[in-house]
Amino acid sequence: RYWKDGEGAVRTLPVHETDASDVRLPLLLIEVTLPEWGRGCGIDGKLFVPQEACVSSPADWQSVDWWLAAFLLLEGWHERILEAQRGPIHSYSRKLRGWDTRAWERAWVNRIAIFLRRWVAELHHRPEEGLFGPLPEAEILLTHDVDAVRKTVAIRIKQSLFLLFNALRFLTKGEISSALKRLSQGAKFLFRNSSWQTFDDLLKLEFEASMRACYNFYADGRPKNLRRLFFDPGYSLSDPEVGRLLRILSEKGMQLGLHPSFDSWSDGDAIGQQKLALERTVGKKIDICRQHWLRFSWEFTWSAQEKAGLGLDTTLMFNDHAGF
């Protein structure tokens, strides 16, 4: 996207290549000061790259393996190694002990790509846009997971128990104020009769803003065992309220996606059956998904989704940390 018309020029950059086999855990970033002409690509004139991509210390921008830096971050390579050793973290950043959290604060790979564009322009003494065209416009992809269509007794109990569990977790760490906050939230959620009928208001806002959002629906028709009862949404595609929502979303031109069940993150057959059930209900092909509770494995989840015939997944994020 950043050099559609100038890939050859970028390939000729004198990037210092280093050994990619020595990847160490945890992920640690090194601060790299950029040259004057490239300062705008960084934050305060600096980019942060994985330590494995730096040949010299302190890091000099000309001795950084920029290709390796982008690859390690873009592919989540350190997380993949950790998963191979200990199993999937299922999207909980707290399980990445000792990780350099600055990796999640900025879109470092995008900034590296822009820096490489600028480097070519500097070498050839030509305007950047003349070589590569304008930078691509930013896009906002708005997505929703439909986990419930009404506030049921089961949801009151489940959510209150989750908040109680988090309160106890904060209490064991000595974070009293956070624990009390979760206890208060749990009590309010359990006993207050606040309405959850917000879909019509949400759709009105999105329609007025010309936003074409994607709504991911749960579609597992298997009987509920205790695990599914506790972890999965409680509604069914045959629920009249769900049918009403699906009709309205289709009429408004919104996208529809699949929200695969809690236990399906490595099961292509289960995801495929749920995808087929949703397609039969809405009468159109479903290509987008996000796993329930962001249950995710680098090794298994995308393979399972591909086996099920899905083409786009938006699961890759953290349950407990906002960022990249």
PDB file of C-alpha atoms in Angstrom:
ATOM      1  CA  ARG A   1       0.000   0.000   0.000  1.00  0.00           C
ATOM      2  CA  TYR A   2       2.871   2.404   0.706  1.00  0.00           C
ATOM      3  CA  TRP A   3       4.848   1.791  -2.511  1.00  0.00           C
ATOM      4  CA  LYS A   4       2.506   0.307  -5.109  1.00  0.00           C
ATOM      5  CA  ASP A   5       4.359   2.073  -7.914  1.00  0.00           C
ATOM      6  CA  GLY A   6       7.906   1.918  -6.534  1.00  0.00           C
ATOM      7  CA  GLU A   7       8.641  -1.493  -5.082  1.00  0.00           C
ATOM      8  CA  GLY A   8      11.824  -1.836  -7.130  1.00  0.00           C
ATOM      9  CA  ALA A   9      13.266   1.358  -5.705  1.00  0.00           C
ATOM     10  CA  VAL A  10      12.547   0.256  -2.129  1.00  0.00           C
ATOM     11  CA  ARG A  11      14.193  -3.127  -2.751  1.00  0.00           C
ATOM     12  CA  THR A  12      17.461  -1.380  -3.663  1.00  0.00           C
ATOM     13  CA  LEU A  13      17.766   0.420  -0.310  1.00  0.00           C
ATOM     14  CA  PRO A  14      21.056  -0.391   1.477  1.00  0.00           C
ATOM     15  CA  VAL A  15      19.300  -1.992   4.463  1.00  0.00           C
ATOM     16  CA  HIS A  16      21.765  -3.735   6.754  1.00  0.00           C
ATOM     17  CA  GLU A  17      20.603  -7.351   7.018  1.00  0.00           C
ATOM     18  CA  THR A  18      21.244  -9.367  10.172  1.00  0.00           C
ATOM     19  CA  ASP A  19      20.753 -12.934  11.394  1.00  0.00           C
ATOM     20  CA  ALA A  20      17.042 -13.584  11.873  1.00  0.00           C
ATOM     21  CA  SER A  21      17.441 -16.863  13.760  1.00  0.00           C
ATOM     22  CA  ASP A  22      18.358 -15.453  17.180  1.00  0.00           C
ATOM     23  CA  VAL A  23      14.966 -14.211  18.394  1.00  0.00           C
ATOM     24  CA  ARG A  24      14.894 -13.828  22.172  1.00  0.00           C
ATOM     25  CA  LEU A  25      12.050 -13.667  24.683  1.00  0.00           C
ATOM     26  CA  PRO A  26      10.559 -11.451  25.932  1.00  0.00           C
ATOM     27  CA  LEU A  27      10.113  -8.829  23.211  1.00  0.00           C
ATOM     28  CA  LEU A  28      12.337  -5.822  23.932  1.00  0.00           C
ATOM     29  CA  LEU A  29      12.445  -2.645  21.839  1.00  0.00           C
ATOM     30  CA  ILE A  30      15.436  -0.429  21.110  1.00  0.00           C
ATOM     31  CA  GLU A  31      15.148   3.331  20.530  1.00  0.00           C
ATOM     32  CA  VAL A  32      16.485   4.441  17.149  1.00  0.00           C
ATOM     33  CA  THR A  33      17.079   8.142  16.447  1.00  0.00           C
ATOM     34  CA  LEU A  34      16.164   9.012  12.866  1.00  0.00           C
ATOM     35  CA  PRO A  35      18.082  11.346  10.540  1.00  0.00           C
ATOM     36  CA  GLU A  36      16.783  14.897  10.225  1.00  0.00           C
ATOM     37  CA  TRP A  37      14.963  14.214   6.929  1.00  0.00           C
ATOM     38  CA  GLY A  38      13.116  11.244   8.456  1.00  0.00           C
ATOM     39  CA  ARG A  39      12.244  12.576  11.914  1.00  0.00           C
ATOM     40  CA  GLY A  40       8.583  13.059  11.018  1.00  0.00           C
ATOM     41  CA  CYS A  41       8.184   9.299  10.518  1.00  0.00           C
ATOM     42  CA  GLY A  42       8.830   8.626  14.198  1.00  0.00           C
ATOM     43  CA  ILE A  43       7.637   9.796  17.596  1.00  0.00           C
ATOM     44  CA  ASP A  44       9.800  12.738  18.715  1.00  0.00           C
ATOM     45  CA  GLY A  45      12.173  11.787  15.906  1.00  0.00           C
ATOM     46  CA  LYS A  46      12.551   8.167  17.053  1.00  0.00           C
ATOM     47  CA  LEU A  47      11.348   4.702  16.045  1.00  0.00           C
ATOM     48  CA  PHE A  48      11.330   1.665  18.331  1.00  0.00           C
ATOM     49  CA  VAL A  49      12.366  -1.673  16.847  1.00  0.00           C
ATOM     50  CA  PRO A  50      12.959  -5.188  18.271  1.00  0.00           C
ATOM     51  CA  GLN A  51      16.452  -5.648  19.694  1.00  0.00           C
ATOM     52  CA  GLU A  52      17.160  -8.449  17.209  1.00  0.00           C
ATOM     53  CA  ALA A  53      17.048  -5.946  14.345  1.00  0.00           C
ATOM     54  CA  CYS A  54      19.842  -3.772  15.787  1.00  0.00           C
ATOM     55  CA  VAL A  55      23.476  -4.519  14.955  1.00  0.00           C
ATOM     56  CA  SER A  56      25.113  -1.710  16.899  1.00  0.00           C
ATOM     57  CA  SER A  57      24.579  -0.325  20.399  1.00  0.00           C
ATOM     58  CA  PRO A  58      23.506   2.414  20.712  1.00  0.00           C
ATOM     59  CA  ALA A  59      21.412   1.730  17.648  1.00  0.00           C
ATOM     60  CA  ASP A  60      22.322   3.685  14.522  1.00  0.00           C
ATOM     61  CA  TRP A  61      19.532   3.945  11.959  1.00  0.00           C
ATOM     62  CA  GLN A  62      21.856   2.846   9.142  1.00  0.00           C
ATOM     63  CA  SER A  63      22.737  -0.396  10.957  1.00  0.00           C
ATOM     64  CA  VAL A  64      19.118  -1.432  11.652  1.00  0.00           C
ATOM     65  CA  ASP A  65      17.654  -4.351   9.715  1.00  0.00           C
ATOM     66  CA  TRP A  66      14.410  -2.532   8.914  1.00  0.00           C
ATOM     67  CA  TRP A  67      12.963  -5.536   7.062  1.00  0.00           C
ATOM     68  CA  LEU A  68      13.495  -7.807  10.054  1.00  0.00           C
ATOM     69  CA  ALA A  69      12.095  -5.183  12.437  1.00  0.00           C
ATOM     70  CA  ALA A  70       8.901  -4.875  10.394  1.00  0.00           C
ATOM     71  CA  PHE A  71       8.585  -8.643   9.986  1.00  0.00           C
ATOM     72  CA  LEU A  72       8.979  -9.470  13.689  1.00  0.00           C
ATOM     73  CA  LEU A  73       6.330  -6.926  14.693  1.00  0.00           C
ATOM     74  CA  LEU A  74       3.900  -7.552  11.846  1.00  0.00           C
ATOM     75  CA  GLU A  75       3.980 -11.336  12.273  1.00  0.00           C
ATOM     76  CA  GLY A  76       3.904 -11.314  16.083  1.00  0.00           C
ATOM     77  CA  TRP A  77       6.995 -13.506  15.888  1.00  0.00           C
ATOM     78  CA  HIS A  78       7.886 -13.325  19.577  1.00  0.00           C
ATOM     79  CA  GLU A  79       4.323 -14.301  20.505  1.00  0.00           C
ATOM     80  CA  ARG A  80       4.476 -17.210  18.071  1.00  0.00           C
ATOM     81  CA  ILE A  81       7.663 -18.482  19.736  1.00  0.00           C
ATOM     82  CA  LEU A  82       6.087 -18.118  23.192  1.00  0.00           C
ATOM     83  CA  GLU A  83       2.991 -20.019  22.032  1.00  0.00           C
ATOM     84  CA  ALA A  84       5.134 -22.826  20.639  1.00  0.00           C
ATOM     85  CA  GLN A  85       6.778 -23.126  24.075  1.00  0.00           C
ATOM     86  CA  ARG A  86       3.802 -22.638  26.423  1.00  0.00           C
ATOM     87  CA  GLY A  87       0.582 -22.690  24.401  1.00  0.00           C
ATOM     88  CA  PRO A  88      -1.702 -19.816  23.301  1.00  0.00           C
ATOM     89  CA  ILE A  89      -2.254 -16.789  25.545  1.00  0.00           C
ATOM     90  CA  HIS A  90      -5.810 -16.334  24.157  1.00  0.00           C
ATOM     91  CA  SER A  91      -5.420 -12.575  23.782  1.00  0.00           C
ATOM     92  CA  TYR A  92      -4.432 -11.713  27.362  1.00  0.00           C
ATOM     93  CA  SER A  93      -1.475  -9.315  27.368  1.00  0.00           C
ATOM     94  CA  ARG A  94      -0.825  -9.981  31.064  1.00  0.00           C
ATOM     95  CA  LYS A  95       0.469 -13.429  30.051  1.00  0.00           C
ATOM     96  CA  LEU A  96       3.283 -11.775  28.068  1.00  0.00           C
ATOM     97  CA  ARG A  97       5.501 -11.267  31.102  1.00  0.00           C
ATOM     98  CA  GLY A  98       8.348  -8.812  30.701  1.00  0.00           C
ATOM     99  CA  TRP A  99       7.092  -7.672  27.272  1.00  0.00           C
ATOM    100  CA  ASP A 100       7.960  -4.181  26.099  1.00  0.00           C
ATOM    101  CA  THR A 101       4.454  -2.689  25.984  1.00  0.00           C
ATOM    102  CA  ARG A 102       5.617   0.211  23.780  1.00  0.00           C
ATOM    103  CA  ALA A 103       5.176  -2.267  20.919  1.00  0.00           C
ATOM    104  CA  TRP A 104       1.402  -1.858  21.311  1.00  0.00           C
ATOM    105  CA  GLU A 105       1.274   1.924  21.609  1.00  0.00           C
ATOM    106  CA  ARG A 106       2.040   2.928  18.013  1.00  0.00           C
ATOM    107  CA  ALA A 107       1.692   1.495  14.509  1.00  0.00           C
ATOM    108  CA  TRP A 108       5.457   0.989  14.260  1.00  0.00           C
ATOM    109  CA  VAL A 109       5.357  -1.119  11.085  1.00  0.00           C
ATOM    110  CA  ASN A 110       3.403   1.561   9.217  1.00  0.00           C
ATOM    111  CA  ARG A 111       5.917   4.158  10.383  1.00  0.00           C
ATOM    112  CA  ILE A 112       8.822   1.974   9.224  1.00  0.00           C
ATOM    113  CA  ALA A 113       7.195   1.704   5.794  1.00  0.00           C
ATOM    114  CA  ILE A 114       6.798   5.486   5.562  1.00  0.00           C
ATOM    115  CA  PHE A 115      10.425   5.923   6.649  1.00  0.00           C
ATOM    116  CA  LEU A 116      11.615   3.564   3.880  1.00  0.00           C
ATOM    117  CA  ARG A 117       9.649   5.619   1.324  1.00  0.00           C
ATOM    118  CA  ARG A 118      11.299   8.767   2.572  1.00  0.00           C
ATOM    119  CA  TRP A 119      14.732   7.153   2.531  1.00  0.00           C
ATOM    120  CA  VAL A 120      14.346   6.337  -1.189  1.00  0.00           C
ATOM    121  CA  ALA A 121      13.287   9.913  -1.906  1.00  0.00           C
ATOM    122  CA  GLU A 122      16.313  11.228   0.002  1.00  0.00           C
ATOM    123  CA  LEU A 123      18.730   8.955  -1.893  1.00  0.00           C
ATOM    124  CA  HIS A 124      17.318   9.943  -5.293  1.00  0.00           C
ATOM    125  CA  HIS A 125      16.806  13.630  -4.418  1.00  0.00           C
ATOM    126  CA  ARG A 126      13.243  13.424  -5.646  1.00  0.00           C
ATOM    127  CA  PRO A 127       9.857  14.254  -4.067  1.00  0.00           C
ATOM    128  CA  GLU A 128       8.396  11.307  -2.187  1.00  0.00           C
ATOM    129  CA  GLU A 129       4.962  11.583  -3.813  1.00  0.00           C
ATOM    130  CA  GLY A 130       6.568  11.785  -7.238  1.00  0.00           C
ATOM    131  CA  LEU A 131       8.160   8.370  -6.674  1.00  0.00           C
ATOM    132  CA  PHE A 132       5.351   6.578  -4.866  1.00  0.00           C
ATOM    133  CA  GLY A 133       2.204   8.660  -5.087  1.00  0.00           C
ATOM    134  CA  PRO A 134       0.378  10.024  -2.038  1.00  0.00           C
ATOM    135  CA  LEU A 135       0.201   8.095   1.212  1.00  0.00           C
ATOM    136  CA  PRO A 136      -2.952   5.934   1.412  1.00  0.00           C
ATOM    137  CA  GLU A 137      -5.861   7.486   3.264  1.00  0.00           C
ATOM    138  CA  ALA A 138      -6.637   6.161   6.722  1.00  0.00           C
ATOM    139  CA  GLU A 139      -9.577   3.767   7.055  1.00  0.00           C
ATOM    140  CA  ILE A 140     -11.832   3.118  10.031  1.00  0.00           C
ATOM    141  CA  LEU A 141     -13.344  -0.366  10.153  1.00  0.00           C
ATOM    142  CA  LEU A 142     -16.206  -0.450  12.641  1.00  0.00           C
ATOM    143  CA  THR A 143     -17.177  -3.876  14.000  1.00  0.00           C
ATOM    144  CA  HIS A 144     -19.516  -5.166  16.699  1.00  0.00           C
ATOM    145  CA  ASP A 145     -19.815  -8.556  18.377  1.00  0.00           C
ATOM    146  CA  VAL A 146     -23.471  -9.317  19.129  1.00  0.00           C
ATOM    147  CA  ASP A 147     -23.079 -11.163  22.435  1.00  0.00           C
ATOM    148  CA  ALA A 148     -26.613 -10.536  23.675  1.00  0.00           C
ATOM    149  CA  VAL A 149     -29.930  -9.126  22.455  1.00  0.00           C
ATOM    150  CA  ARG A 150     -31.484  -8.647  25.886  1.00  0.00           C
ATOM    151  CA  LYS A 151     -30.400  -8.536  29.529  1.00  0.00           C
ATOM    152  CA  THR A 152     -31.388 -11.954  30.804  1.00  0.00           C
ATOM    153  CA  VAL A 153     -31.046 -13.452  34.293  1.00  0.00           C
ATOM    154  CA  ALA A 154     -28.224 -15.661  32.997  1.00  0.00           C
ATOM    155  CA  ILE A 155     -26.325 -12.623  31.691  1.00  0.00           C
ATOM    156  CA  ARG A 156     -26.787 -10.793  34.989  1.00  0.00           C
ATOM    157  CA  ILE A 157     -25.293 -13.744  36.867  1.00  0.00           C
ATOM    158  CA  LYS A 158     -22.456 -14.406  34.396  1.00  0.00           C
ATOM    159  CA  GLN A 159     -21.289 -10.799  34.131  1.00  0.00           C
ATOM    160  CA  SER A 160     -21.527 -10.245  37.876  1.00  0.00           C
ATOM    161  CA  LEU A 161     -19.421 -13.362  38.499  1.00  0.00           C
ATOM    162  CA  PHE A 162     -16.800 -12.161  36.008  1.00  0.00           C
ATOM    163  CA  LEU A 163     -16.635  -8.795  37.775  1.00  0.00           C
ATOM    164  CA  LEU A 164     -16.387 -10.558  41.158  1.00  0.00           C
ATOM    165  CA  PHE A 165     -13.524 -12.695  39.845  1.00  0.00           C
ATOM    166  CA  ASN A 166     -11.690  -9.582  38.626  1.00  0.00           C
ATOM    167  CA  ALA A 167     -12.302  -7.880  41.972  1.00  0.00           C
ATOM    168  CA  LEU A 168     -10.683 -10.822  43.784  1.00  0.00           C
ATOM    169  CA  ARG A 169      -7.761 -10.753  41.337  1.00  0.00           C
ATOM    170  CA  PHE A 170      -7.153  -7.054  42.046  1.00  0.00           C
ATOM    171  CA  LEU A 171      -7.527  -7.719  45.782  1.00  0.00           C
ATOM    172  CA  THR A 172      -4.760 -10.359  45.745  1.00  0.00           C
ATOM    173  CA  LYS A 173      -2.478  -7.775  44.098  1.00  0.00           C
ATOM    174  CA  GLY A 174      -3.288  -5.173  46.761  1.00  0.00           C
ATOM    175  CA  GLU A 175      -5.165  -2.902  44.324  1.00  0.00           C
ATOM    176  CA  ILE A 176      -8.013  -2.078  46.709  1.00  0.00           C
ATOM    177  CA  SER A 177      -9.632   0.767  44.741  1.00  0.00           C
ATOM    178  CA  SER A 178      -9.773  -1.322  41.541  1.00  0.00           C
ATOM    179  CA  ALA A 179     -11.249  -4.242  43.481  1.00  0.00           C
ATOM    180  CA  LEU A 180     -13.962  -2.043  45.038  1.00  0.00           C
ATOM    181  CA  LYS A 181     -14.764  -0.556  41.627  1.00  0.00           C
ATOM    182  CA  ARG A 182     -15.339  -4.044  40.146  1.00  0.00           C
ATOM    183  CA  LEU A 183     -17.484  -5.060  43.128  1.00  0.00           C
ATOM    184  CA  SER A 184     -19.617  -1.936  42.684  1.00  0.00           C
ATOM    185  CA  GLN A 185     -19.987  -2.597  38.955  1.00  0.00           C
ATOM    186  CA  GLY A 186     -20.997  -6.204  39.654  1.00  0.00           C
ATOM    187  CA  ALA A 187     -23.678  -5.197  42.164  1.00  0.00           C
ATOM    188  CA  LYS A 188     -25.136  -2.575  39.814  1.00  0.00           C
ATOM    189  CA  PHE A 189     -25.178  -4.983  36.896  1.00  0.00           C
ATOM    190  CA  LEU A 190     -26.872  -7.685  38.934  1.00  0.00           C
ATOM    191  CA  PHE A 191     -29.657  -5.596  40.456  1.00  0.00           C
ATOM    192  CA  ARG A 192     -30.333  -2.609  38.197  1.00  0.00           C
ATOM    193  CA  ASN A 193     -32.941  -2.858  35.439  1.00  0.00           C
ATOM    194  CA  SER A 194     -31.166  -0.750  32.802  1.00  0.00           C
ATOM    195  CA  SER A 195     -32.324  -1.322  29.243  1.00  0.00           C
ATOM    196  CA  TRP A 196     -30.054  -2.916  26.669  1.00  0.00           C
ATOM    197  CA  GLN A 197     -32.293  -2.105  23.707  1.00  0.00           C
ATOM    198  CA  THR A 198     -29.733   0.176  22.063  1.00  0.00           C
ATOM    199  CA  PHE A 199     -29.460  -1.360  18.567  1.00  0.00           C
ATOM    200  CA  ASP A 200     -31.895   1.087  16.953  1.00  0.00           C
ATOM    201  CA  ASP A 201     -30.043   4.100  18.411  1.00  0.00           C
ATOM    202  CA  LEU A 202     -26.686   2.650  17.370  1.00  0.00           C
ATOM    203  CA  LEU A 203     -27.845   2.003  13.811  1.00  0.00           C
ATOM    204  CA  LYS A 204     -29.258   5.514  13.573  1.00  0.00           C
ATOM    205  CA  LEU A 205     -25.905   7.010  14.620  1.00  0.00           C
ATOM    206  CA  GLU A 206     -23.958   4.849  12.169  1.00  0.00           C
ATOM    207  CA  PHE A 207     -26.339   5.550   9.301  1.00  0.00           C
ATOM    208  CA  GLU A 208     -26.155   9.310   9.900  1.00  0.00           C
ATOM    209  CA  ALA A 209     -22.327   9.102   9.945  1.00  0.00           C
ATOM    210  CA  SER A 210     -22.301   7.043   6.721  1.00  0.00           C
ATOM    211  CA  MET A 211     -20.525   4.235   8.569  1.00  0.00           C
ATOM    212  CA  ARG A 212     -20.980   0.737   7.159  1.00  0.00           C
ATOM    213  CA  ALA A 213     -20.282  -1.405  10.205  1.00  0.00           C
ATOM    214  CA  CYS A 214     -19.959  -5.174  10.480  1.00  0.00           C
ATOM    215  CA  TYR A 215     -22.083  -7.028  13.046  1.00  0.00           C
ATOM    216  CA  ASN A 216     -20.775 -10.466  14.057  1.00  0.00           C
ATOM    217  CA  PHE A 217     -23.507 -12.921  15.119  1.00  0.00           C
ATOM    218  CA  TYR A 218     -23.240 -16.079  17.194  1.00  0.00           C
ATOM    219  CA  ALA A 219     -24.654 -19.068  15.313  1.00  0.00           C
ATOM    220  CA  ASP A 220     -23.862 -22.250  17.265  1.00  0.00           C
ATOM    221  CA  GLY A 221     -26.927 -24.506  17.285  1.00  0.00           C
ATOM    222  CA  ARG A 222     -25.454 -27.258  19.479  1.00  0.00           C
ATOM    223  CA  PRO A 223     -27.214 -28.091  22.770  1.00  0.00           C
ATOM    224  CA  LYS A 224     -25.855 -26.154  25.741  1.00  0.00           C
ATOM    225  CA  ASN A 225     -23.576 -27.969  28.134  1.00  0.00           C
ATOM    226  CA  LEU A 226     -22.388 -26.205  31.300  1.00  0.00           C
ATOM    227  CA  ARG A 227     -19.339 -24.693  29.574  1.00  0.00           C
ATOM    228  CA  ARG A 228     -21.339 -23.333  26.622  1.00  0.00           C
ATOM    229  CA  LEU A 229     -24.068 -22.088  28.940  1.00  0.00           C
ATOM    230  CA  PHE A 230     -21.538 -20.073  30.894  1.00  0.00           C
ATOM    231  CA  PHE A 231     -19.198 -18.824  28.157  1.00  0.00           C
ATOM    232  CA  ASP A 232     -21.283 -18.523  24.962  1.00  0.00           C
ATOM    233  CA  PRO A 233     -24.083 -16.066  24.095  1.00  0.00           C
ATOM    234  CA  GLY A 234     -27.521 -17.262  25.089  1.00  0.00           C
ATOM    235  CA  TYR A 235     -29.533 -16.274  22.015  1.00  0.00           C
ATOM    236  CA  SER A 236     -30.416 -18.353  18.952  1.00  0.00           C
ATOM    237  CA  LEU A 237     -30.698 -17.441  15.277  1.00  0.00           C
ATOM    238  CA  SER A 238     -34.364 -18.467  15.549  1.00  0.00           C
ATOM    239  CA  ASP A 239     -34.971 -15.752  18.186  1.00  0.00           C
ATOM    240  CA  PRO A 240     -37.492 -13.220  16.735  1.00  0.00           C
ATOM    241  CA  GLU A 241     -35.417 -10.301  18.032  1.00  0.00           C
ATOM    242  CA  VAL A 242     -32.354 -11.675  16.219  1.00  0.00           C
ATOM    243  CA  GLY A 243     -34.383 -12.070  13.031  1.00  0.00           C
ATOM    244  CA  ARG A 244     -35.578  -8.463  13.299  1.00  0.00           C
ATOM    245  CA  LEU A 245     -32.005  -7.243  13.773  1.00  0.00           C
ATOM    246  CA  LEU A 246     -30.709  -9.226  10.798  1.00  0.00           C
ATOM    247  CA  ARG A 247     -33.436  -7.798   8.545  1.00  0.00           C
ATOM    248  CA  ILE A 248     -32.769  -4.219   9.642  1.00  0.00           C
ATOM    249  CA  LEU A 249     -28.998  -4.590   9.269  1.00  0.00           C
ATOM    250  CA  SER A 250     -29.390  -5.970   5.754  1.00  0.00           C
ATOM    251  CA  GLU A 251     -31.784  -3.163   4.797  1.00  0.00           C
ATOM    252  CA  LYS A 252     -29.331  -0.560   6.128  1.00  0.00           C
ATOM    253  CA  GLY A 253     -26.484  -2.054   4.075  1.00  0.00           C
ATOM    254  CA  MET A 254     -24.467  -3.160   7.093  1.00  0.00           C
ATOM    255  CA  GLN A 255     -22.093  -6.118   6.822  1.00  0.00           C
ATOM    256  CA  LEU A 256     -22.779  -9.373   8.618  1.00  0.00           C
ATOM    257  CA  GLY A 257     -20.084 -11.574  10.110  1.00  0.00           C
ATOM    258  CA  LEU A 258     -19.750 -14.696  12.238  1.00  0.00           C
ATOM    259  CA  HIS A 259     -18.943 -14.739  15.963  1.00  0.00           C
ATOM    260  CA  PRO A 260     -17.687 -18.332  16.400  1.00  0.00           C
ATOM    261  CA  SER A 261     -18.273 -20.069  19.711  1.00  0.00           C
ATOM    262  CA  PHE A 262     -15.874 -19.989  22.669  1.00  0.00           C
ATOM    263  CA  ASP A 263     -14.534 -23.505  21.999  1.00  0.00           C
ATOM    264  CA  SER A 264     -14.120 -23.207  18.223  1.00  0.00           C
ATOM    265  CA  TRP A 265     -10.789 -21.340  18.042  1.00  0.00           C
ATOM    266  CA  SER A 266      -8.971 -24.442  16.732  1.00  0.00           C
ATOM    267  CA  ASP A 267     -11.903 -26.339  15.195  1.00  0.00           C
ATOM    268  CA  GLY A 268     -12.489 -25.648  11.509  1.00  0.00           C
ATOM    269  CA  ASP A 269     -15.434 -28.056  11.330  1.00  0.00           C
ATOM    270  CA  ALA A 270     -17.279 -26.302  14.178  1.00  0.00           C
ATOM    271  CA  ILE A 271     -16.648 -22.870  12.654  1.00  0.00           C
ATOM    272  CA  GLY A 272     -17.786 -24.181   9.267  1.00  0.00           C
ATOM    273  CA  GLN A 273     -21.085 -25.488  10.690  1.00  0.00           C
ATOM    274  CA  GLN A 274     -21.766 -22.165  12.419  1.00  0.00           C
ATOM    275  CA  LYS A 275     -20.905 -20.234   9.259  1.00  0.00           C
ATOM    276  CA  LEU A 276     -23.324 -22.403   7.253  1.00  0.00           C
ATOM    277  CA  ALA A 277     -26.097 -21.871   9.822  1.00  0.00           C
ATOM    278  CA  LEU A 278     -25.698 -18.090   9.621  1.00  0.00           C
ATOM    279  CA  GLU A 279     -25.572 -18.147   5.810  1.00  0.00           C
ATOM    280  CA  ARG A 280     -28.785 -20.177   5.655  1.00  0.00           C
ATOM    281  CA  THR A 281     -30.481 -17.700   7.981  1.00  0.00           C
ATOM    282  CA  VAL A 282     -29.441 -14.525   6.162  1.00  0.00           C
ATOM    283  CA  GLY A 283     -29.392 -15.946   2.626  1.00  0.00           C
ATOM    284  CA  LYS A 284     -25.945 -14.639   1.731  1.00  0.00           C
ATOM    285  CA  LYS A 285     -22.292 -15.685   1.950  1.00  0.00           C
ATOM    286  CA  ILE A 286     -20.447 -14.844   5.166  1.00  0.00           C
ATOM    287  CA  ASP A 287     -16.748 -14.032   4.814  1.00  0.00           C
ATOM    288  CA  ILE A 288     -15.877 -12.086   8.019  1.00  0.00           C
ATOM    289  CA  CYS A 289     -15.507 -13.260  11.609  1.00  0.00           C
ATOM    290  CA  ARG A 290     -14.154 -12.510  15.081  1.00  0.00           C
ATOM    291  CA  GLN A 291     -13.683 -15.274  17.648  1.00  0.00           C
ATOM    292  CA  HIS A 292     -15.793 -15.088  20.804  1.00  0.00           C
ATOM    293  CA  TRP A 293     -13.785 -13.697  23.750  1.00  0.00           C
ATOM    294  CA  LEU A 294     -10.934 -13.169  21.243  1.00  0.00           C
ATOM    295  CA  ARG A 295      -9.846 -16.792  21.762  1.00  0.00           C
ATOM    296  CA  PHE A 296      -6.884 -17.001  19.408  1.00  0.00           C
ATOM    297  CA  SER A 297      -3.901 -19.169  18.506  1.00  0.00           C
ATOM    298  CA  TRP A 298      -1.269 -18.146  15.951  1.00  0.00           C
ATOM    299  CA  GLU A 299      -0.869 -21.796  14.971  1.00  0.00           C
ATOM    300  CA  PHE A 300      -4.487 -22.952  14.779  1.00  0.00           C
ATOM    301  CA  THR A 301      -7.113 -20.184  14.575  1.00  0.00           C
ATOM    302  CA  TRP A 302      -6.520 -18.753  11.107  1.00  0.00           C
ATOM    303  CA  SER A 303      -6.067 -22.269   9.693  1.00  0.00           C
ATOM    304  CA  ALA A 304      -9.397 -23.316  11.235  1.00  0.00           C
ATOM    305  CA  GLN A 305     -11.156 -20.234   9.846  1.00  0.00           C
ATOM    306  CA  GLU A 306      -9.656 -20.783   6.406  1.00  0.00           C
ATOM    307  CA  LYS A 307     -10.807 -24.410   6.474  1.00  0.00           C
ATOM    308  CA  ALA A 308     -14.307 -23.109   7.233  1.00  0.00           C
ATOM    309  CA  GLY A 309     -14.189 -20.831   4.170  1.00  0.00           C
ATOM    310  CA  LEU A 310     -13.756 -17.487   5.925  1.00  0.00           C
ATOM    311  CA  GLY A 311     -11.564 -14.775   4.404  1.00  0.00           C
ATOM    312  CA  LEU A 312     -11.205 -11.953   6.953  1.00  0.00           C
ATOM    313  CA  ASP A 313     -10.665 -12.175  10.711  1.00  0.00           C
ATOM    314  CA  THR A 314     -10.644  -9.285  13.205  1.00  0.00           C
ATOM    315  CA  THR A 315      -9.740 -11.273  16.337  1.00  0.00           C
ATOM    316  CA  LEU A 316      -6.128 -10.118  16.619  1.00  0.00           C
ATOM    317  CA  MET A 317      -6.144  -7.769  19.623  1.00  0.00           C
ATOM    318  CA  PHE A 318      -5.995  -8.026  23.393  1.00  0.00           C
ATOM    319  CA  ASN A 319      -8.826  -8.643  25.849  1.00  0.00           C
ATOM    320  CA  ASP A 320      -7.117  -6.530  28.497  1.00  0.00           C
ATOM    321  CA  HIS A 321      -5.119  -3.854  26.660  1.00  0.00           C
ATOM    322  CA  ALA A 322      -6.042  -1.293  24.031  1.00  0.00           C
ATOM    323  CA  GLY A 323      -3.525  -0.806  21.227  1.00  0.00           C
ATOM    324  CA  PHE A 324      -1.875  -2.449  18.241  1.00  0.00           C
TER     325      PHE A 324
END
